[in-house]
Amino acid sequence: MTGNFDALAADRSRLARSSAAQRVAEVLRDHIIEGRLAPGTRLSEEALGEALAVSRNTLREAFRLLADQRLVVHELNRGVFVKTLSPRDVADIYTLRLALEMAGVRALRCAAPERLAAVRAALARAEAAETQGDWGAVGTADLHFHQAVAGLADSERIDECMARLAAELRLAFAAVPSAHGFHEPFLRRNQVLAGLLESGEIDDAELELTRYLDDARTVIVNAMAENGR
């Protein structure tokens, strides 16, 4: 049986590189989620290599991983850029988002207490950021709130999918020129949704979530149209 795996030894050196590339990709993805790397940002190999103290080969592998996650694009003779989403991208993202979050709402009755506590905690972070006027942080907390809503399903695969989707959603949020104008009304609606979940009103929570996501998608797509996308 061992002989079947002898050829893998030749690829041993790839393990360390892939591990480093995965960590670099995670760092860059986190910066996208937190709004520090905006759509259209050029990811300079030289600047990033110096900042992260990694090789160009590691960076290129990290870029490949991020491209697979639809977060960056390679433009011939220009370099690698944080992706700028299209209206079709946004519609697709929100279709998937509805399915994932709805699974969480429908699992409410059997959700573990810590899962519901995560919903409350994310909402509290958004409210705290609002009091400080930090609307970028409100947006980050909003992403965590909706990850927690989907997390009520207690599914590792849903959690992983929502974590990947969060970065794409942050790129979508960037299409709206005013973070304050975009996030304030949806923070109010997060409070409504959290209240429905707390009181176990699943049917009303499903309806609110459906309307919420449809309205958010519409706001983003309309902003893109105004910007000529």
Steps between C-alpha positions, in 0.01 A plus 500: 500500500787735583619489141181670384606814686873507420446757225357745755846544652600707199231754593601527865652843449160632390351445845687776676444741213130424483467542876667841485290596198183398683594721793576793269166450322320500835670825604406670172145366520464637853615841380238487224227406750599790725493743208874575499548374145239657276386377159748596231800511736815380325676230701865574436721195540791718606306698762317199640811284502679765706203558733438130566861380467409228250632398161344582166425132447302492825313814401417362158359184657298714743366702206396176331308396812329839519415487130333163560292676767408775249671769705780605265554513124818487294518753218755424231802732511344695789508273802259369762210710628231464763190410303237758410163328498235526230122516560481138389759407764292674767179327393674162514655572840163598647332191357751283684485717809122458525528121482770485769340742743155352453641163601607662826161657567319173432728320746422749778301265723788255531783756495756477778485790753853610407394535137221741593739678736731561201214681322449727802873562540546605137203737524645650819831565319313676219310716749822587683667599171198716416537697822860574399398601148719226354287386209774285354498300823119489486534338158745243634269421792210469256690230314565316827133537598381330183770234528356429845145483361610237250697338782177410678491202265807361681655388172875516445451526125256789531738674741790457256294622207379808688856579609613498135193696393568774756794635299292515182224678689745764621599562140130540420451748785777716351276582203283719726667841545379564856572231757288692751208532261519133407556336837281708733160382370619142476631512857145589607375202303762274656354603836154401379625167366687426822183570698299259287764232547513559875124456527495194275283655228642296215240582233534874558879469512500322163286775349717777647821334385368455146394865475821619666731322257292600198509865608876489569567348159287767334684784676838365391400430141340845468820659632698308240269625226550858616875445483473368145567132570 
